[in-house]
Amino acid sequence: MTTLLHISASPRGDDSHSLALARTFTDAFAEAAPAASVDHWDLWDGSLPAFGPDAARAKMRVFAGEAPQGAEELAWHRARLAFERFAAADLYLFSLPMWNSGVPYIAKQFIDVVSQPGWVFGFDVELGYTGLLEGKRAAVVYTSAVYGDERPPAFGSDFQQPFFDGWLRWAGVHEIDSIEFRPNLAVGDPEPARLAAHAEARRLGAEFALDARAAAA
């Protein structure tokens, strides 16, 4: 069975524009592919482990071809469980509000937890990195209150989409679709852009469902 994993980095619940767009996407997906599975992962729910000193030491041991032990082994195991939930999905939907021109820190924590050698990437001293998440497709909801693509520098910069799209490609996910609603606050009338973003979310949700049905055929 095909699985769509929705990963949310917004803590704002019903007040979140990114989560509202994600709901439009997943509703369209579920309606068009009722046999597929939808897994919702709220990164704020406490299930995402920290990646601190023990985990960092474990990572360097793995790089050196050694096995982590003790507290390092436990930290590595917790990171592995998070990665396995992530890697088990066939399709991805990320909802990412802009925080201080970038992504919420919980999204960076997620990246740091799952981006491990032999899991998300391979490495060769001559060839460099190789992304290991092959055959995946992702949609990313990008929202911001003030920043907009054609606004002057005083309204902020975009370190959100280039960073996250770049990470996906580095990890091996090259089929990436974007749903953008930005800015959603510092404008006279955000409603036309909001409606257009929801229409795009609905369209892409149905399109991803076609992928799910094709995989199940």
PDB file of C-alpha atoms in Angstrom:
ATOM      1  CA  MET A   1       0.000   0.000   0.000  1.00  0.00           C
ATOM      2  CA  THR A   2       1.265   3.452  -0.949  1.00  0.00           C
ATOM      3  CA  THR A   3       1.888   5.826   1.958  1.00  0.00           C
ATOM      4  CA  LEU A   4       1.823   9.616   1.931  1.00  0.00           C
ATOM      5  CA  LEU A   5       3.673  11.073   4.915  1.00  0.00           C
ATOM      6  CA  HIS A   6       2.721  14.598   5.930  1.00  0.00           C
ATOM      7  CA  ILE A   7       5.416  16.216   8.076  1.00  0.00           C
ATOM      8  CA  SER A   8       4.344  19.414   9.801  1.00  0.00           C
ATOM      9  CA  ALA A   9       6.719  22.014  11.233  1.00  0.00           C
ATOM     10  CA  SER A  10       4.043  24.470  12.356  1.00  0.00           C
ATOM     11  CA  PRO A  11       2.987  24.607  16.033  1.00  0.00           C
ATOM     12  CA  ARG A  12      -0.018  26.881  15.362  1.00  0.00           C
ATOM     13  CA  GLY A  13      -2.761  24.288  14.847  1.00  0.00           C
ATOM     14  CA  ASP A  14      -5.982  25.703  13.387  1.00  0.00           C
ATOM     15  CA  ASP A  15      -4.350  29.143  13.067  1.00  0.00           C
ATOM     16  CA  SER A  16      -1.691  27.840  10.690  1.00  0.00           C
ATOM     17  CA  HIS A  17      -1.929  28.664   6.986  1.00  0.00           C
ATOM     18  CA  SER A  18       0.580  25.937   6.122  1.00  0.00           C
ATOM     19  CA  LEU A  19      -1.476  23.303   7.958  1.00  0.00           C
ATOM     20  CA  ALA A  20      -4.687  24.492   6.304  1.00  0.00           C
ATOM     21  CA  LEU A  21      -3.082  24.058   2.892  1.00  0.00           C
ATOM     22  CA  ALA A  22      -1.777  20.643   3.918  1.00  0.00           C
ATOM     23  CA  ARG A  23      -5.298  19.594   4.913  1.00  0.00           C
ATOM     24  CA  THR A  24      -6.602  20.648   1.503  1.00  0.00           C
ATOM     25  CA  PHE A  25      -3.857  18.549  -0.104  1.00  0.00           C
ATOM     26  CA  THR A  26      -4.424  15.440   2.039  1.00  0.00           C
ATOM     27  CA  ASP A  27      -8.219  15.659   1.683  1.00  0.00           C
ATOM     28  CA  ALA A  28      -7.873  15.694  -2.112  1.00  0.00           C
ATOM     29  CA  PHE A  29      -5.340  12.865  -1.951  1.00  0.00           C
ATOM     30  CA  ALA A  30      -7.515  10.672   0.280  1.00  0.00           C
ATOM     31  CA  GLU A  31     -10.601  11.300  -1.827  1.00  0.00           C
ATOM     32  CA  ALA A  32      -8.847  10.319  -5.068  1.00  0.00           C
ATOM     33  CA  ALA A  33      -6.831   7.404  -3.595  1.00  0.00           C
ATOM     34  CA  PRO A  34      -8.918   5.928  -0.749  1.00  0.00           C
ATOM     35  CA  ALA A  35      -6.820   2.748  -0.644  1.00  0.00           C
ATOM     36  CA  ALA A  36      -3.622   4.680   0.088  1.00  0.00           C
ATOM     37  CA  SER A  37      -2.404   5.449   3.603  1.00  0.00           C
ATOM     38  CA  VAL A  38      -1.855   8.952   5.000  1.00  0.00           C
ATOM     39  CA  ASP A  39       0.470   9.344   7.987  1.00  0.00           C
ATOM     40  CA  HIS A  40       0.563  12.720   9.773  1.00  0.00           C
ATOM     41  CA  TRP A  41       3.739  13.518  11.707  1.00  0.00           C
ATOM     42  CA  ASP A  42       3.583  16.643  13.836  1.00  0.00           C
ATOM     43  CA  LEU A  43       7.232  17.359  14.602  1.00  0.00           C
ATOM     44  CA  TRP A  44       6.133  19.159  17.782  1.00  0.00           C
ATOM     45  CA  ASP A  45       4.472  16.087  19.312  1.00  0.00           C
ATOM     46  CA  GLY A  46       7.590  15.003  21.225  1.00  0.00           C
ATOM     47  CA  SER A  47       8.398  11.961  19.085  1.00  0.00           C
ATOM     48  CA  LEU A  48      11.387  13.565  17.343  1.00  0.00           C
ATOM     49  CA  PRO A  49      14.554  12.807  19.328  1.00  0.00           C
ATOM     50  CA  ALA A  50      17.246  15.339  20.082  1.00  0.00           C
ATOM     51  CA  PHE A  51      20.520  15.072  18.218  1.00  0.00           C
ATOM     52  CA  GLY A  52      23.071  16.058  20.828  1.00  0.00           C
ATOM     53  CA  PRO A  53      26.522  14.969  22.020  1.00  0.00           C
ATOM     54  CA  ASP A  54      25.800  11.216  22.222  1.00  0.00           C
ATOM     55  CA  ALA A  55      24.188  11.120  18.784  1.00  0.00           C
ATOM     56  CA  ALA A  56      26.963  13.236  17.260  1.00  0.00           C
ATOM     57  CA  ARG A  57      29.621  10.902  18.670  1.00  0.00           C
ATOM     58  CA  ALA A  58      27.674   7.913  17.373  1.00  0.00           C
ATOM     59  CA  LYS A  59      27.575   9.436  13.897  1.00  0.00           C
ATOM     60  CA  MET A  60      31.349   9.928  13.854  1.00  0.00           C
ATOM     61  CA  ARG A  61      31.865   6.325  14.990  1.00  0.00           C
ATOM     62  CA  VAL A  62      29.684   5.138  12.127  1.00  0.00           C
ATOM     63  CA  PHE A  63      31.704   7.283   9.708  1.00  0.00           C
ATOM     64  CA  ALA A  64      34.823   5.570  11.059  1.00  0.00           C
ATOM     65  CA  GLY A  65      33.303   2.115  10.537  1.00  0.00           C
ATOM     66  CA  GLU A  66      32.807   1.530  14.266  1.00  0.00           C
ATOM     67  CA  ALA A  67      29.697   0.526  16.241  1.00  0.00           C
ATOM     68  CA  PRO A  68      28.270   2.992  18.788  1.00  0.00           C
ATOM     69  CA  GLN A  69      28.048   1.685  22.349  1.00  0.00           C
ATOM     70  CA  GLY A  70      26.129   2.602  25.515  1.00  0.00           C
ATOM     71  CA  ALA A  71      24.444   6.011  25.482  1.00  0.00           C
ATOM     72  CA  GLU A  72      25.699   6.607  21.957  1.00  0.00           C
ATOM     73  CA  GLU A  73      24.045   3.403  20.762  1.00  0.00           C
ATOM     74  CA  LEU A  74      20.736   4.444  22.359  1.00  0.00           C
ATOM     75  CA  ALA A  75      20.867   7.877  20.737  1.00  0.00           C
ATOM     76  CA  TRP A  76      21.645   6.274  17.367  1.00  0.00           C
ATOM     77  CA  HIS A  77      18.741   3.831  17.798  1.00  0.00           C
ATOM     78  CA  ARG A  78      16.299   6.676  18.479  1.00  0.00           C
ATOM     79  CA  ALA A  79      17.491   8.511  15.392  1.00  0.00           C
ATOM     80  CA  ARG A  80      17.113   5.296  13.403  1.00  0.00           C
ATOM     81  CA  LEU A  81      13.472   4.903  14.469  1.00  0.00           C
ATOM     82  CA  ALA A  82      12.727   8.435  13.235  1.00  0.00           C
ATOM     83  CA  PHE A  83      14.471   7.713   9.944  1.00  0.00           C
ATOM     84  CA  GLU A  84      12.555   4.465   9.450  1.00  0.00           C
ATOM     85  CA  ARG A  85       9.232   6.249   9.820  1.00  0.00           C
ATOM     86  CA  PHE A  86      10.408   8.803   7.280  1.00  0.00           C
ATOM     87  CA  ALA A  87      11.868   6.315   4.802  1.00  0.00           C
ATOM     88  CA  ALA A  88       8.815   4.017   4.912  1.00  0.00           C
ATOM     89  CA  ALA A  89       6.730   6.561   2.989  1.00  0.00           C
ATOM     90  CA  ASP A  90       6.481   6.659  -0.789  1.00  0.00           C
ATOM     91  CA  LEU A  91       5.240  10.239  -1.076  1.00  0.00           C
ATOM     92  CA  TYR A  92       5.957  13.268   1.099  1.00  0.00           C
ATOM     93  CA  LEU A  93       4.098  16.433   2.022  1.00  0.00           C
ATOM     94  CA  PHE A  94       5.903  19.017   4.158  1.00  0.00           C
ATOM     95  CA  SER A  95       4.202  22.074   5.679  1.00  0.00           C
ATOM     96  CA  LEU A  96       6.855  24.704   6.404  1.00  0.00           C
ATOM     97  CA  PRO A  97       6.102  28.225   7.615  1.00  0.00           C
ATOM     98  CA  MET A  98       8.891  30.772   7.313  1.00  0.00           C
ATOM     99  CA  TRP A  99      10.601  31.674  10.587  1.00  0.00           C
ATOM    100  CA  ASN A 100      13.168  34.479  10.497  1.00  0.00           C
ATOM    101  CA  SER A 101      13.718  34.024   6.751  1.00  0.00           C
ATOM    102  CA  GLY A 102      14.301  30.259   7.183  1.00  0.00           C
ATOM    103  CA  VAL A 103      12.549  27.125   8.404  1.00  0.00           C
ATOM    104  CA  PRO A 104      11.379  26.447  11.990  1.00  0.00           C
ATOM    105  CA  TYR A 105      14.140  24.970  14.122  1.00  0.00           C
ATOM    106  CA  ILE A 106      12.152  21.767  14.565  1.00  0.00           C
ATOM    107  CA  ALA A 107      12.435  21.187  10.796  1.00  0.00           C
ATOM    108  CA  LYS A 108      16.208  21.612  10.974  1.00  0.00           C
ATOM    109  CA  GLN A 109      16.241  19.189  13.914  1.00  0.00           C
ATOM    110  CA  PHE A 110      14.342  16.663  11.793  1.00  0.00           C
ATOM    111  CA  ILE A 111      16.904  17.039   9.004  1.00  0.00           C
ATOM    112  CA  ASP A 112      19.796  16.613  11.427  1.00  0.00           C
ATOM    113  CA  VAL A 113      18.233  13.474  12.950  1.00  0.00           C
ATOM    114  CA  VAL A 114      17.490  11.575   9.730  1.00  0.00           C
ATOM    115  CA  SER A 115      20.426  12.759   7.564  1.00  0.00           C
ATOM    116  CA  GLN A 116      22.875  10.013   8.466  1.00  0.00           C
ATOM    117  CA  PRO A 117      25.415   7.998   6.451  1.00  0.00           C
ATOM    118  CA  GLY A 118      23.878   4.927   4.882  1.00  0.00           C
ATOM    119  CA  TRP A 119      20.371   6.215   5.565  1.00  0.00           C
ATOM    120  CA  VAL A 120      19.744   9.438   3.652  1.00  0.00           C
ATOM    121  CA  PHE A 121      23.140   9.749   1.979  1.00  0.00           C
ATOM    122  CA  GLY A 122      26.188   7.827   0.893  1.00  0.00           C
ATOM    123  CA  PHE A 123      29.658   9.308   0.653  1.00  0.00           C
ATOM    124  CA  ASP A 124      32.742   8.585  -1.422  1.00  0.00           C
ATOM    125  CA  VAL A 125      36.038  10.433  -0.906  1.00  0.00           C
ATOM    126  CA  GLU A 126      36.415  10.879  -4.667  1.00  0.00           C
ATOM    127  CA  LEU A 127      32.797  11.234  -5.820  1.00  0.00           C
ATOM    128  CA  GLY A 128      31.286  13.034  -2.829  1.00  0.00           C
ATOM    129  CA  TYR A 129      27.708  12.631  -1.600  1.00  0.00           C
ATOM    130  CA  THR A 130      25.007  10.425  -3.090  1.00  0.00           C
ATOM    131  CA  GLY A 131      21.344  10.800  -2.109  1.00  0.00           C
ATOM    132  CA  LEU A 132      19.735   7.488  -1.128  1.00  0.00           C
ATOM    133  CA  LEU A 133      16.038   8.432  -1.075  1.00  0.00           C
ATOM    134  CA  GLU A 134      15.375   7.225  -4.595  1.00  0.00           C
ATOM    135  CA  GLY A 135      11.955   6.913  -6.185  1.00  0.00           C
ATOM    136  CA  LYS A 136      10.294   9.441  -3.839  1.00  0.00           C
ATOM    137  CA  ARG A 137       8.177  12.479  -4.658  1.00  0.00           C
ATOM    138  CA  ALA A 138       7.622  15.471  -2.391  1.00  0.00           C
ATOM    139  CA  ALA A 139       5.309  18.456  -2.157  1.00  0.00           C
ATOM    140  CA  VAL A 140       6.259  21.360   0.103  1.00  0.00           C
ATOM    141  CA  VAL A 141       3.900  24.017   1.452  1.00  0.00           C
ATOM    142  CA  TYR A 142       5.803  27.286   1.873  1.00  0.00           C
ATOM    143  CA  THR A 143       4.107  30.123   3.752  1.00  0.00           C
ATOM    144  CA  SER A 144       5.334  33.438   5.107  1.00  0.00           C
ATOM    145  CA  ALA A 145       3.711  36.426   6.755  1.00  0.00           C
ATOM    146  CA  VAL A 146       5.812  39.207   5.237  1.00  0.00           C
ATOM    147  CA  TYR A 147       8.292  37.876   2.670  1.00  0.00           C
ATOM    148  CA  GLY A 148       7.243  37.614  -0.990  1.00  0.00           C
ATOM    149  CA  ASP A 149       9.236  36.759  -4.099  1.00  0.00           C
ATOM    150  CA  GLU A 150       8.845  40.180  -5.703  1.00  0.00           C
ATOM    151  CA  ARG A 151       8.997  42.323  -2.554  1.00  0.00           C
ATOM    152  CA  PRO A 152      11.968  44.591  -1.759  1.00  0.00           C
ATOM    153  CA  PRO A 153      14.749  43.482   0.624  1.00  0.00           C
ATOM    154  CA  ALA A 154      13.154  45.313   3.565  1.00  0.00           C
ATOM    155  CA  PHE A 155      10.473  42.611   3.584  1.00  0.00           C
ATOM    156  CA  GLY A 156      12.995  39.827   4.162  1.00  0.00           C
ATOM    157  CA  SER A 157      14.973  37.202   2.303  1.00  0.00           C
ATOM    158  CA  ASP A 158      14.232  33.604   1.366  1.00  0.00           C
ATOM    159  CA  PHE A 159      16.487  31.094   3.118  1.00  0.00           C
ATOM    160  CA  GLN A 160      13.456  28.804   3.450  1.00  0.00           C
ATOM    161  CA  GLN A 161      12.801  27.251   0.041  1.00  0.00           C
ATOM    162  CA  PRO A 162      16.399  27.169  -1.304  1.00  0.00           C
ATOM    163  CA  PHE A 163      17.550  25.433   1.875  1.00  0.00           C
ATOM    164  CA  PHE A 164      14.768  22.860   2.057  1.00  0.00           C
ATOM    165  CA  ASP A 165      14.553  22.097  -1.667  1.00  0.00           C
ATOM    166  CA  GLY A 166      18.340  21.795  -1.669  1.00  0.00           C
ATOM    167  CA  TRP A 167      18.236  19.283   1.184  1.00  0.00           C
ATOM    168  CA  LEU A 168      15.612  17.174  -0.604  1.00  0.00           C
ATOM    169  CA  ARG A 169      17.708  17.051  -3.774  1.00  0.00           C
ATOM    170  CA  TRP A 170      20.861  16.261  -1.779  1.00  0.00           C
ATOM    171  CA  ALA A 171      18.948  13.375  -0.176  1.00  0.00           C
ATOM    172  CA  GLY A 172      17.916  12.007  -3.576  1.00  0.00           C
ATOM    173  CA  VAL A 173      14.395  13.458  -3.945  1.00  0.00           C
ATOM    174  CA  HIS A 174      14.368  15.304  -7.253  1.00  0.00           C
ATOM    175  CA  GLU A 175      10.643  15.428  -8.026  1.00  0.00           C
ATOM    176  CA  ILE A 176       9.544  18.384  -5.883  1.00  0.00           C
ATOM    177  CA  ASP A 177       6.337  20.418  -6.137  1.00  0.00           C
ATOM    178  CA  SER A 178       5.720  23.662  -4.249  1.00  0.00           C
ATOM    179  CA  ILE A 179       2.561  25.251  -2.870  1.00  0.00           C
ATOM    180  CA  GLU A 180       3.224  28.864  -1.903  1.00  0.00           C
ATOM    181  CA  PHE A 181       1.173  31.362   0.063  1.00  0.00           C
ATOM    182  CA  ARG A 182       3.445  34.296   0.800  1.00  0.00           C
ATOM    183  CA  PRO A 183       3.028  36.869   2.037  1.00  0.00           C
ATOM    184  CA  ASN A 184      -0.155  36.158   3.935  1.00  0.00           C
ATOM    185  CA  LEU A 185      -0.135  39.048   6.410  1.00  0.00           C
ATOM    186  CA  ALA A 186       1.582  42.211   5.200  1.00  0.00           C
ATOM    187  CA  VAL A 187      -0.684  42.732   2.164  1.00  0.00           C
ATOM    188  CA  GLY A 188      -3.931  44.617   1.641  1.00  0.00           C
ATOM    189  CA  ASP A 189      -5.941  41.630   0.452  1.00  0.00           C
ATOM    190  CA  PRO A 190      -4.394  38.159   0.843  1.00  0.00           C
ATOM    191  CA  GLU A 191      -7.577  36.316  -0.144  1.00  0.00           C
ATOM    192  CA  PRO A 192      -6.866  35.866  -3.890  1.00  0.00           C
ATOM    193  CA  ALA A 193      -3.441  34.383  -3.136  1.00  0.00           C
ATOM    194  CA  ARG A 194      -4.919  32.160  -0.402  1.00  0.00           C
ATOM    195  CA  LEU A 195      -7.571  30.793  -2.759  1.00  0.00           C
ATOM    196  CA  ALA A 196      -4.969  30.207  -5.482  1.00  0.00           C
ATOM    197  CA  ALA A 197      -2.737  28.330  -3.020  1.00  0.00           C
ATOM    198  CA  HIS A 198      -5.610  26.086  -1.916  1.00  0.00           C
ATOM    199  CA  ALA A 199      -6.508  25.394  -5.546  1.00  0.00           C
ATOM    200  CA  GLU A 200      -2.913  24.338  -6.195  1.00  0.00           C
ATOM    201  CA  ALA A 201      -2.914  22.175  -3.055  1.00  0.00           C
ATOM    202  CA  ARG A 202      -6.099  20.481  -4.233  1.00  0.00           C
ATOM    203  CA  ARG A 203      -4.661  19.902  -7.705  1.00  0.00           C
ATOM    204  CA  LEU A 204      -1.413  18.451  -6.432  1.00  0.00           C
ATOM    205  CA  GLY A 205      -3.170  16.260  -3.859  1.00  0.00           C
ATOM    206  CA  ALA A 206      -5.206  14.687  -6.657  1.00  0.00           C
ATOM    207  CA  GLU A 207      -2.076  14.372  -8.812  1.00  0.00           C
ATOM    208  CA  PHE A 208      -0.177  12.586  -6.054  1.00  0.00           C
ATOM    209  CA  ALA A 209      -3.165  10.250  -5.711  1.00  0.00           C
ATOM    210  CA  LEU A 210      -2.685   9.253  -9.349  1.00  0.00           C
ATOM    211  CA  ASP A 211       0.878   8.247  -8.460  1.00  0.00           C
ATOM    212  CA  ALA A 212      -0.446   6.192  -5.546  1.00  0.00           C
ATOM    213  CA  ARG A 213      -3.040   4.442  -7.694  1.00  0.00           C
ATOM    214  CA  ALA A 214      -0.482   3.732 -10.418  1.00  0.00           C
ATOM    215  CA  ALA A 215       1.877   2.187  -7.871  1.00  0.00           C
ATOM    216  CA  ALA A 216      -0.899  -0.027  -6.572  1.00  0.00           C
ATOM    217  CA  ALA A 217      -2.018  -1.187 -10.019  1.00  0.00           C
TER     218      ALA A 217
END
